[in-house]
PDB file of C-alpha atoms in Angstrom:
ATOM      1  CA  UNK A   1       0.000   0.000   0.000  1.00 78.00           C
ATOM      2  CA  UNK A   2       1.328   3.402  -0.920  1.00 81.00           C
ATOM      3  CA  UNK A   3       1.989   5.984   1.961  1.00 88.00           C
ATOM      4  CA  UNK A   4      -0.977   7.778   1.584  1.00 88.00           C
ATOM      5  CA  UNK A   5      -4.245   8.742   4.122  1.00 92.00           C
ATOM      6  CA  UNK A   6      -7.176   6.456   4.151  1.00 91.00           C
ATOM      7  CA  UNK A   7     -10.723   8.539   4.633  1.00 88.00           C
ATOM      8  CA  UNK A   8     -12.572   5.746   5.205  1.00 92.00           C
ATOM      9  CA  UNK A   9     -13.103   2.099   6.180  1.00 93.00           C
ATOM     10  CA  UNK A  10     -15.295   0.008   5.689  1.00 94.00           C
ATOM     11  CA  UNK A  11     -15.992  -3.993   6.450  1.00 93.00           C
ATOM     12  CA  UNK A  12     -17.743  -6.161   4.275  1.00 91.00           C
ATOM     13  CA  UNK A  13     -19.346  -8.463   6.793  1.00 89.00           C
ATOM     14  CA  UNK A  14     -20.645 -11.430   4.411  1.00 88.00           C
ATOM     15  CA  UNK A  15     -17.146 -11.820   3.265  1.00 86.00           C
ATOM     16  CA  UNK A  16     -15.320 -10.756   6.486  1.00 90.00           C
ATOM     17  CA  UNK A  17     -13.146  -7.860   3.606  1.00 92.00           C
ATOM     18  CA  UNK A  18     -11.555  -5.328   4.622  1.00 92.00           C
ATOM     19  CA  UNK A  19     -12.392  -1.841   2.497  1.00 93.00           C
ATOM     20  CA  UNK A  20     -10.132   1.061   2.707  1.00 93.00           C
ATOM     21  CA  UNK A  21     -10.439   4.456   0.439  1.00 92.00           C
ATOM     22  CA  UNK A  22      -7.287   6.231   0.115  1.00 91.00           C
ATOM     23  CA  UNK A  23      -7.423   9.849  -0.846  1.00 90.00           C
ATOM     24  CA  UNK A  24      -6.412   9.684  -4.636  1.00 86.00           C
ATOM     25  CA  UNK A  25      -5.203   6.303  -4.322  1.00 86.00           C
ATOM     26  CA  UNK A  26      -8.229   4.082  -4.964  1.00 86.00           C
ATOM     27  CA  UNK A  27      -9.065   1.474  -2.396  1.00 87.00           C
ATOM     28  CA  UNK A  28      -7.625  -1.608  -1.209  1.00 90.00           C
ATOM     29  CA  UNK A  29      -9.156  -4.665   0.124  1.00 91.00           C
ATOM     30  CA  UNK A  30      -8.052  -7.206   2.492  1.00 90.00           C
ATOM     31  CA  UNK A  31      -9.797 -10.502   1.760  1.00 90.00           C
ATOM     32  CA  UNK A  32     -10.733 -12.282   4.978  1.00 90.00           C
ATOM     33  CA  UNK A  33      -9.332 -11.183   7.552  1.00 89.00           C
ATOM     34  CA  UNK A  34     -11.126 -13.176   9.973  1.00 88.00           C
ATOM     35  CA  UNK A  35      -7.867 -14.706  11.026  1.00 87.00           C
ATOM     36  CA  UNK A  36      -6.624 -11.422  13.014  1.00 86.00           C
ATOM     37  CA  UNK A  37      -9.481 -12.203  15.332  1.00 86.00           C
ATOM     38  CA  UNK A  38      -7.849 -15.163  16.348  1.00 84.00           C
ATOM     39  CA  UNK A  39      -4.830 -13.380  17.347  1.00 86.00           C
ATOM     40  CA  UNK A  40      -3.792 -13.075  21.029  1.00 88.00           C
ATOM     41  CA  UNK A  41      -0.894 -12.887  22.986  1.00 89.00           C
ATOM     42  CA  UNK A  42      -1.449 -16.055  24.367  1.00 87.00           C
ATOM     43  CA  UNK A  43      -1.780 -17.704  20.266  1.00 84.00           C
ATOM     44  CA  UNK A  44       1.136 -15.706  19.437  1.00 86.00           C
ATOM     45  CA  UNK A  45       3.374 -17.729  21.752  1.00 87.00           C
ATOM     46  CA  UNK A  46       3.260 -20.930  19.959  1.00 85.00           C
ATOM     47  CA  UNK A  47       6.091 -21.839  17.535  1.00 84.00           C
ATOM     48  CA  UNK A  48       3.474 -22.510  14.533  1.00 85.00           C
ATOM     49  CA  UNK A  49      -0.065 -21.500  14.286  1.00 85.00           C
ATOM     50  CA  UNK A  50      -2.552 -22.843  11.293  1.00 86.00           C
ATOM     51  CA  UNK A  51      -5.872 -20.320  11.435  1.00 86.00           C
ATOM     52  CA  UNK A  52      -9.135 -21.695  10.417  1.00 83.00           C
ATOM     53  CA  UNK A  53     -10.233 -22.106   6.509  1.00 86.00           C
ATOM     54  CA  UNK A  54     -13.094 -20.890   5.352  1.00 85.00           C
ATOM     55  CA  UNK A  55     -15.520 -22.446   2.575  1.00 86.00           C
ATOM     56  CA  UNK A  56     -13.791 -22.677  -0.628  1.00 88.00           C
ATOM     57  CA  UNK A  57     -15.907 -22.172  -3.847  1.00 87.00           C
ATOM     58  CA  UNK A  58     -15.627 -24.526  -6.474  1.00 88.00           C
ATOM     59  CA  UNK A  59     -15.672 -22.966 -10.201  1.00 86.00           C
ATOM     60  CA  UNK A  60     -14.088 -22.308 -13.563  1.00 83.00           C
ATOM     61  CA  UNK A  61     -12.077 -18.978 -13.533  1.00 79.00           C
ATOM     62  CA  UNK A  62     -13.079 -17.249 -16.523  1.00 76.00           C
ATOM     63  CA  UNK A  63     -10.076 -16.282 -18.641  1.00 72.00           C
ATOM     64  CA  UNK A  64     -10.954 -13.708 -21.508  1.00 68.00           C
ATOM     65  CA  UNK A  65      -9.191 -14.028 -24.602  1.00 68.00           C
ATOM     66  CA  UNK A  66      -7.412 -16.923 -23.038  1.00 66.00           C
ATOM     67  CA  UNK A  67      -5.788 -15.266 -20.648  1.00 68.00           C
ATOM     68  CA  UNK A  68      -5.920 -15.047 -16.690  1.00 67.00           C
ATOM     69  CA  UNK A  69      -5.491 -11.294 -16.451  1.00 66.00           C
ATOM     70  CA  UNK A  70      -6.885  -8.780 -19.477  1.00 64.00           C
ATOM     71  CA  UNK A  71      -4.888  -9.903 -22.178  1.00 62.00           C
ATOM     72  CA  UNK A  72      -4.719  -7.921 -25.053  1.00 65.00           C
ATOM     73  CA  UNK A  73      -7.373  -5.983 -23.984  1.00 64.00           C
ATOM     74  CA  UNK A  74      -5.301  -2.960 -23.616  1.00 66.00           C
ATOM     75  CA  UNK A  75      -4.621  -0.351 -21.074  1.00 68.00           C
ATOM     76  CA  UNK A  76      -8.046   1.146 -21.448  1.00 72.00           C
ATOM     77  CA  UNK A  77      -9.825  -1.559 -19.876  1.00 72.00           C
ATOM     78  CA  UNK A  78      -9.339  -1.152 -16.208  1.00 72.00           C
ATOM     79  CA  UNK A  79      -9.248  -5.240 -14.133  1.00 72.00           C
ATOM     80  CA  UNK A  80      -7.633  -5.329 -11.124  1.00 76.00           C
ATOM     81  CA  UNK A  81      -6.739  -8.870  -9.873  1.00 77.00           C
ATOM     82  CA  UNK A  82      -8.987 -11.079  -7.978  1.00 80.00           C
ATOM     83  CA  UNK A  83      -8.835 -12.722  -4.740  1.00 84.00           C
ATOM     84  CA  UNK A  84      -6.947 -16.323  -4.533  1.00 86.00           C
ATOM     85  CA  UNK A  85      -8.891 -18.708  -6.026  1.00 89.00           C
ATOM     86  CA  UNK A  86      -9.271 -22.157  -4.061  1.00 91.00           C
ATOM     87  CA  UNK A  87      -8.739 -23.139  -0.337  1.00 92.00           C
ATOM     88  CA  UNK A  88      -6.755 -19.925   1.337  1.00 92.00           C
ATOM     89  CA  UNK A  89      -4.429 -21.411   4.025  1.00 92.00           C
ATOM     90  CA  UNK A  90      -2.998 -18.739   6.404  1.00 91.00           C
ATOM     91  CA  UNK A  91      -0.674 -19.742   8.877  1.00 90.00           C
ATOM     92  CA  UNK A  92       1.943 -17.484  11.513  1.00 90.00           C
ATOM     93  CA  UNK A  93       5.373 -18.916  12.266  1.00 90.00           C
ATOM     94  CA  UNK A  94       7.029 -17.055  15.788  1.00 90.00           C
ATOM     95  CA  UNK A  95      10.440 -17.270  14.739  1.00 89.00           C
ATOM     96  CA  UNK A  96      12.472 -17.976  11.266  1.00 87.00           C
ATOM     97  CA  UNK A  97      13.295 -21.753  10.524  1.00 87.00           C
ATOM     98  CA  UNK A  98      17.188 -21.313  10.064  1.00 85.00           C
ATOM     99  CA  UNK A  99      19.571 -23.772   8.261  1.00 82.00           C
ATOM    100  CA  UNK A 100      22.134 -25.754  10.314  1.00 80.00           C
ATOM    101  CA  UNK A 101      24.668 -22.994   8.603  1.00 83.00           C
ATOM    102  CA  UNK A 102      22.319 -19.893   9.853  1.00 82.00           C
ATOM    103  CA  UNK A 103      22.456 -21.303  13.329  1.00 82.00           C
ATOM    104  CA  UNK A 104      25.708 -21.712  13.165  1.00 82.00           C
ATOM    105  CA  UNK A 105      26.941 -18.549  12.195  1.00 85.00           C
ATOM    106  CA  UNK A 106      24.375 -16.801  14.532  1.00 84.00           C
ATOM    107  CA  UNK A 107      26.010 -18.843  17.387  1.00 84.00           C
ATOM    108  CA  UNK A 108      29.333 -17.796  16.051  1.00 85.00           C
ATOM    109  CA  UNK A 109      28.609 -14.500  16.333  1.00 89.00           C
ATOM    110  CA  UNK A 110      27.373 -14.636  19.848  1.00 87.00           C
ATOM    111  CA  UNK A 111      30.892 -16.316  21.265  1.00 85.00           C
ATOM    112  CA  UNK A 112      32.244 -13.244  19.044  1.00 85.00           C
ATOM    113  CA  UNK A 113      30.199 -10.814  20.682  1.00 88.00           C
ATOM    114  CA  UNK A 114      31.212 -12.448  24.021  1.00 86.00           C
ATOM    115  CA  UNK A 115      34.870 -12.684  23.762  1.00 87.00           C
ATOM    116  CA  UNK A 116      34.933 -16.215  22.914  1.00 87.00           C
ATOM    117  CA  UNK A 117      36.688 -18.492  20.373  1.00 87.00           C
ATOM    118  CA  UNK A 118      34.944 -19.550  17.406  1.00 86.00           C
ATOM    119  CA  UNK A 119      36.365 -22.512  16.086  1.00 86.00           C
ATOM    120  CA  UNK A 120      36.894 -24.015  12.473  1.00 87.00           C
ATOM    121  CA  UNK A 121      33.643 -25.756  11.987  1.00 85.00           C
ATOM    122  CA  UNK A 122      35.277 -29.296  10.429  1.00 87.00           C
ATOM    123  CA  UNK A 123      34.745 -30.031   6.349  1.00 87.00           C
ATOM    124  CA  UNK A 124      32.428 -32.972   7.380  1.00 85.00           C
ATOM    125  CA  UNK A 125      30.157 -29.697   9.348  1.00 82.00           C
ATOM    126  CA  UNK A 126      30.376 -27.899   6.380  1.00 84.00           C
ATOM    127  CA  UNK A 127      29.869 -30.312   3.548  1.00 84.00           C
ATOM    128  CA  UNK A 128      26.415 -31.338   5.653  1.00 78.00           C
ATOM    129  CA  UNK A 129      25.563 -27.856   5.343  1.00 77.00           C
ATOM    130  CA  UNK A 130      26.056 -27.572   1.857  1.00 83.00           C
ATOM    131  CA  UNK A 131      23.528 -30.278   1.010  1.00 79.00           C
ATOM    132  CA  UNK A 132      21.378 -29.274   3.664  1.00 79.00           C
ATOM    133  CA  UNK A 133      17.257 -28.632   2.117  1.00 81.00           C
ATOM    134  CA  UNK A 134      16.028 -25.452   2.572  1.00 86.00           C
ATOM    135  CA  UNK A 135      13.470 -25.030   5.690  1.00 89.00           C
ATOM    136  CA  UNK A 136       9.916 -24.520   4.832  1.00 90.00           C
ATOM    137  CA  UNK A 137       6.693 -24.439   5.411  1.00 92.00           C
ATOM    138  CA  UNK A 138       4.530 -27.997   4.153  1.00 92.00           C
ATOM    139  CA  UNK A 139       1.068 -27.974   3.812  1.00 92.00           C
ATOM    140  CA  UNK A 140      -0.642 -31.181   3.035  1.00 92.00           C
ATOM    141  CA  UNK A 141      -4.577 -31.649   2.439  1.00 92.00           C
ATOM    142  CA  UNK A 142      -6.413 -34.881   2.438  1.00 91.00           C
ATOM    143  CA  UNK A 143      -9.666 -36.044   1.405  1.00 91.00           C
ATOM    144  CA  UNK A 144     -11.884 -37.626   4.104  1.00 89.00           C
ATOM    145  CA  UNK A 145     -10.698 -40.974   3.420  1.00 91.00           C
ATOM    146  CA  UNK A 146      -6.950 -39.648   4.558  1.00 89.00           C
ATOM    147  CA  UNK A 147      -5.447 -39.886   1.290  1.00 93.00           C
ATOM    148  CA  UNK A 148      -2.961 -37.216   0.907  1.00 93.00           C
ATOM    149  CA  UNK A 149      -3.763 -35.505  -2.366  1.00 94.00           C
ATOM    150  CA  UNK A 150      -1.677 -32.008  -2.388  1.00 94.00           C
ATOM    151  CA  UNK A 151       1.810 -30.780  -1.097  1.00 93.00           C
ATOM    152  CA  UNK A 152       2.612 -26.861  -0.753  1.00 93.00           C
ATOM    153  CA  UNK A 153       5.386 -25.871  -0.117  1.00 92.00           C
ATOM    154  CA  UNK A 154       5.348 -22.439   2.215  1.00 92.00           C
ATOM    155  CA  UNK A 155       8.054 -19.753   3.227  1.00 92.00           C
ATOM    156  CA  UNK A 156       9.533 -20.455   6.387  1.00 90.00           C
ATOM    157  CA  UNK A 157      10.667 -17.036   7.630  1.00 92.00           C
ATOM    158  CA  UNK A 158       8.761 -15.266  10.887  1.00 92.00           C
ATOM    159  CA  UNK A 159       4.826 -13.314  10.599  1.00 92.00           C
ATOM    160  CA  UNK A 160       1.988 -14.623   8.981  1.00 93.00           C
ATOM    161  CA  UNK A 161       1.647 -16.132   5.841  1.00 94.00           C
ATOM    162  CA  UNK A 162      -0.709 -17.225   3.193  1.00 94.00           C
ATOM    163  CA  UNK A 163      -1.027 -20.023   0.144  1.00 92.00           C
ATOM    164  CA  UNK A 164      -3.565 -20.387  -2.254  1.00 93.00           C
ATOM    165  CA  UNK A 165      -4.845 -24.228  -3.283  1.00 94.00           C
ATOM    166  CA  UNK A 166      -6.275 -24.288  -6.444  1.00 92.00           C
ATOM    167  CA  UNK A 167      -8.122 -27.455  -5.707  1.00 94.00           C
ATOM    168  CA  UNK A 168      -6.473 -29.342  -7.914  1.00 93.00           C
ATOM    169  CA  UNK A 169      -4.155 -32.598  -7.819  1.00 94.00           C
ATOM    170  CA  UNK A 170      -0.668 -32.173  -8.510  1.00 92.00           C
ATOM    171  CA  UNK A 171       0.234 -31.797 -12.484  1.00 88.00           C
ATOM    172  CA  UNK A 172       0.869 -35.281 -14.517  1.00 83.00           C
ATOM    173  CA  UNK A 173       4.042 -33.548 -16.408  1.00 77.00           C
ATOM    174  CA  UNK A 174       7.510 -34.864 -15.493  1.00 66.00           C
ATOM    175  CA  UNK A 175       8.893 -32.577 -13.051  1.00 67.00           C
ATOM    176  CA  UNK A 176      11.461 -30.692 -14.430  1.00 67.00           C
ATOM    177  CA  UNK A 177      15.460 -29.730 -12.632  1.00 63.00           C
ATOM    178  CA  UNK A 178      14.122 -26.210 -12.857  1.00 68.00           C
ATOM    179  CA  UNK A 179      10.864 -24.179 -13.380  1.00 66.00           C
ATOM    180  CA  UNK A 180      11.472 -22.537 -16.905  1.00 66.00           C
ATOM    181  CA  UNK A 181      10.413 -18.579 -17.357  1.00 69.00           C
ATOM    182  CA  UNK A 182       6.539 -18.673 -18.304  1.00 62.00           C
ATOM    183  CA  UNK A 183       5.305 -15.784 -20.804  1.00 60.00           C
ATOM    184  CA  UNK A 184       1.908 -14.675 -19.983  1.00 54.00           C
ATOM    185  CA  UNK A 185       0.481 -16.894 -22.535  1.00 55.00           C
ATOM    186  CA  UNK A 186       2.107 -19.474 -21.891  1.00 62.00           C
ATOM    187  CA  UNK A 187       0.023 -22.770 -20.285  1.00 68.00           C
ATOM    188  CA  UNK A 188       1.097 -23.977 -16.559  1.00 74.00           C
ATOM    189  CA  UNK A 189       0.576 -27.397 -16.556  1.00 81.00           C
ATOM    190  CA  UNK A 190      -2.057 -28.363 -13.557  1.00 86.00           C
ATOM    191  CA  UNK A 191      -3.649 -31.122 -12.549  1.00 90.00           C
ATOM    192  CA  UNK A 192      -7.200 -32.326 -12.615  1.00 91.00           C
ATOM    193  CA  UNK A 193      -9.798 -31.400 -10.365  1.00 91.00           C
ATOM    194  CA  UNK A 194     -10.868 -32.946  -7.277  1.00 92.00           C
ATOM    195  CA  UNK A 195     -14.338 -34.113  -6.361  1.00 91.00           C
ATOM    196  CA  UNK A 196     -16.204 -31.615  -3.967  1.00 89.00           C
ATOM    197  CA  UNK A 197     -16.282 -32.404  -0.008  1.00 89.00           C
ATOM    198  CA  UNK A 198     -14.565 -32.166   3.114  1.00 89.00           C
ATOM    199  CA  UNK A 199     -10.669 -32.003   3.380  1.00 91.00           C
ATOM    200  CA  UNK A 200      -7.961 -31.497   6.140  1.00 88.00           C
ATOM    201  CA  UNK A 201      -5.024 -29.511   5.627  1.00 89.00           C
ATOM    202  CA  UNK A 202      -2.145 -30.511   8.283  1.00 88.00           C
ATOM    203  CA  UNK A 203       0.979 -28.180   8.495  1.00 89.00           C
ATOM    204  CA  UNK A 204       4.715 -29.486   9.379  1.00 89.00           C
ATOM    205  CA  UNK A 205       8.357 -27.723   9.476  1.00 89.00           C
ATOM    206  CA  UNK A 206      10.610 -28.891   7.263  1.00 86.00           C
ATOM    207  CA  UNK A 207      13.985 -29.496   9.145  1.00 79.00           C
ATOM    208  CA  UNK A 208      16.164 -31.429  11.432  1.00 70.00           C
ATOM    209  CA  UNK A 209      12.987 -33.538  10.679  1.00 65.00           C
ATOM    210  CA  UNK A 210      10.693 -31.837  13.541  1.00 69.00           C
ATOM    211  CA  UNK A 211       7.038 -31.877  12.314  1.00 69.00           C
ATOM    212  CA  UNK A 212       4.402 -29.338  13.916  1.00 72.00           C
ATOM    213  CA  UNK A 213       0.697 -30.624  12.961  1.00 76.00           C
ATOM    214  CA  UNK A 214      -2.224 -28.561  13.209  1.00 69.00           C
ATOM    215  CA  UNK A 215      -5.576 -29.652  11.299  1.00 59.00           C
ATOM    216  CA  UNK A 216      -8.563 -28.051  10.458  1.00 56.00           C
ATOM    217  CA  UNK A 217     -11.683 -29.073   8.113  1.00 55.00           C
ATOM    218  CA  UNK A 218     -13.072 -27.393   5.060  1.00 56.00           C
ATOM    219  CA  UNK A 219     -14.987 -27.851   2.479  1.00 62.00           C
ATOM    220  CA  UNK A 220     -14.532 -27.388  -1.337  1.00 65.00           C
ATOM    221  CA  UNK A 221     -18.220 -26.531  -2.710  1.00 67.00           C
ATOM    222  CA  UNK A 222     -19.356 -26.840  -6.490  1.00 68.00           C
ATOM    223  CA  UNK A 223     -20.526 -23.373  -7.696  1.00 55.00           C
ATOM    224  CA  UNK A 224     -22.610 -23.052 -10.802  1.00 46.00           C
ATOM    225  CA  UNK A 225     -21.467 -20.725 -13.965  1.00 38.00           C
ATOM    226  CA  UNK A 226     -18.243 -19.041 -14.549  1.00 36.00           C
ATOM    227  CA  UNK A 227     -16.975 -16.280 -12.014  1.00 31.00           C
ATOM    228  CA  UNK A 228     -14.560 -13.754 -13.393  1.00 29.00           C
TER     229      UNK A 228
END
């Protein structure tokens, strides 16, 4: 949001938005933001925290002229982009999930900061390291039978955080070493839809192996016609 006053505000309590009018500005909306009412000091405390999830629509996303934003529509033709589509997971994370190296250095610089010795590591240390996976975030939904049938993969640094499910099972295409640059018209490969009902999404730390689960219920609901 730019730095610029607001004049008014506004909630939108069907969809628990946010509306704010800035002066000259236009307005910004905060979609759902019935998580911040489940923020306390006491919830703020715990290592990992996964809010609730609210009813996720089922639909088509219309895309005009084939295309998820306006296309070749031109710059005359004012869109402005639409909430997430899918299941919205939000989660808060108290601290950052460092690598082996980050907590090393940061305890190196402590025995710095005290007058203390810091020590050459060892290549067998630092070779660990090296091939050491990035912490993050893993979200994984499952269908009321318990099957496990999505992975995402979340950032891993401190505050609150949110991921989109597009209600979809992962893409059939081999997975490639890296994700290749995407022009706008270009197709993502994705996978096919699931079957409407109740799912659990369970969230877990990856690294050193330490999982944090926290489950909640929603459900993905068909929704007739085309939304754009």
């Amino acid at each position: 949001m730019p730095t610029i006053s607001f004049r008014d505000i506004e909630i939108h309590e069907r969809e628990n938005d946010l509306v704010g009018a800035s002066f000259g500005r236009g307005f910004f909306v905060l979609d759902d933001y019935s998580p911040l009412r489940q923020i306390s000091e006491e919830t703020l405390a715990h290592e990992a925290l996964l809010f609730g999830v609210r009813k996720a629509l089922q639909y088509v996303p219309l895309r005009p002229i084939d295309s998820a934003d306006k296309g070749c529509l031109g710059d005359g033709l004012y869109v402005a982009p639409n909430p997430p589509f899918g299941a919205v997971f939000t989660y808060y994370l108290k601290e950052d999930l460092k690598t082996a190296q980050a907590a090393r250095r940061a305890e190196e610089m402590e025995r710095d900061k005290a007058g203390k010795p810091v020590g050459f590591p060892g290549w067998d240390r630092l070779r660990a390291e090296e091939g050491e996976d990035k912490p993050a975030i893993i979200l994984a939904v499952s269908d009321a039978d318990g099957n496990v049938v999505r992975r995402i993969e979340g950032p891993a640094s401190q505050g609150i955080h949110r991921l989109a499910w597009d209600l979809r099972y992962p893409a059939v295409d081999p997975v490639a070493a890296e994700e290749p640059e995407r022009e706008a018209w270009d197709w993502t490969p994705k996978g096919p839809m699931v079957v409407a009902g109740e799912f659990t999404v369970r969230m877990a730390k990856r690294v050193a192996g330490v999982l944090t689960p926290l489950g909640v219920d929603f459900t993905a609901a068909p929704r007739d016609g085309v939304i754009a």
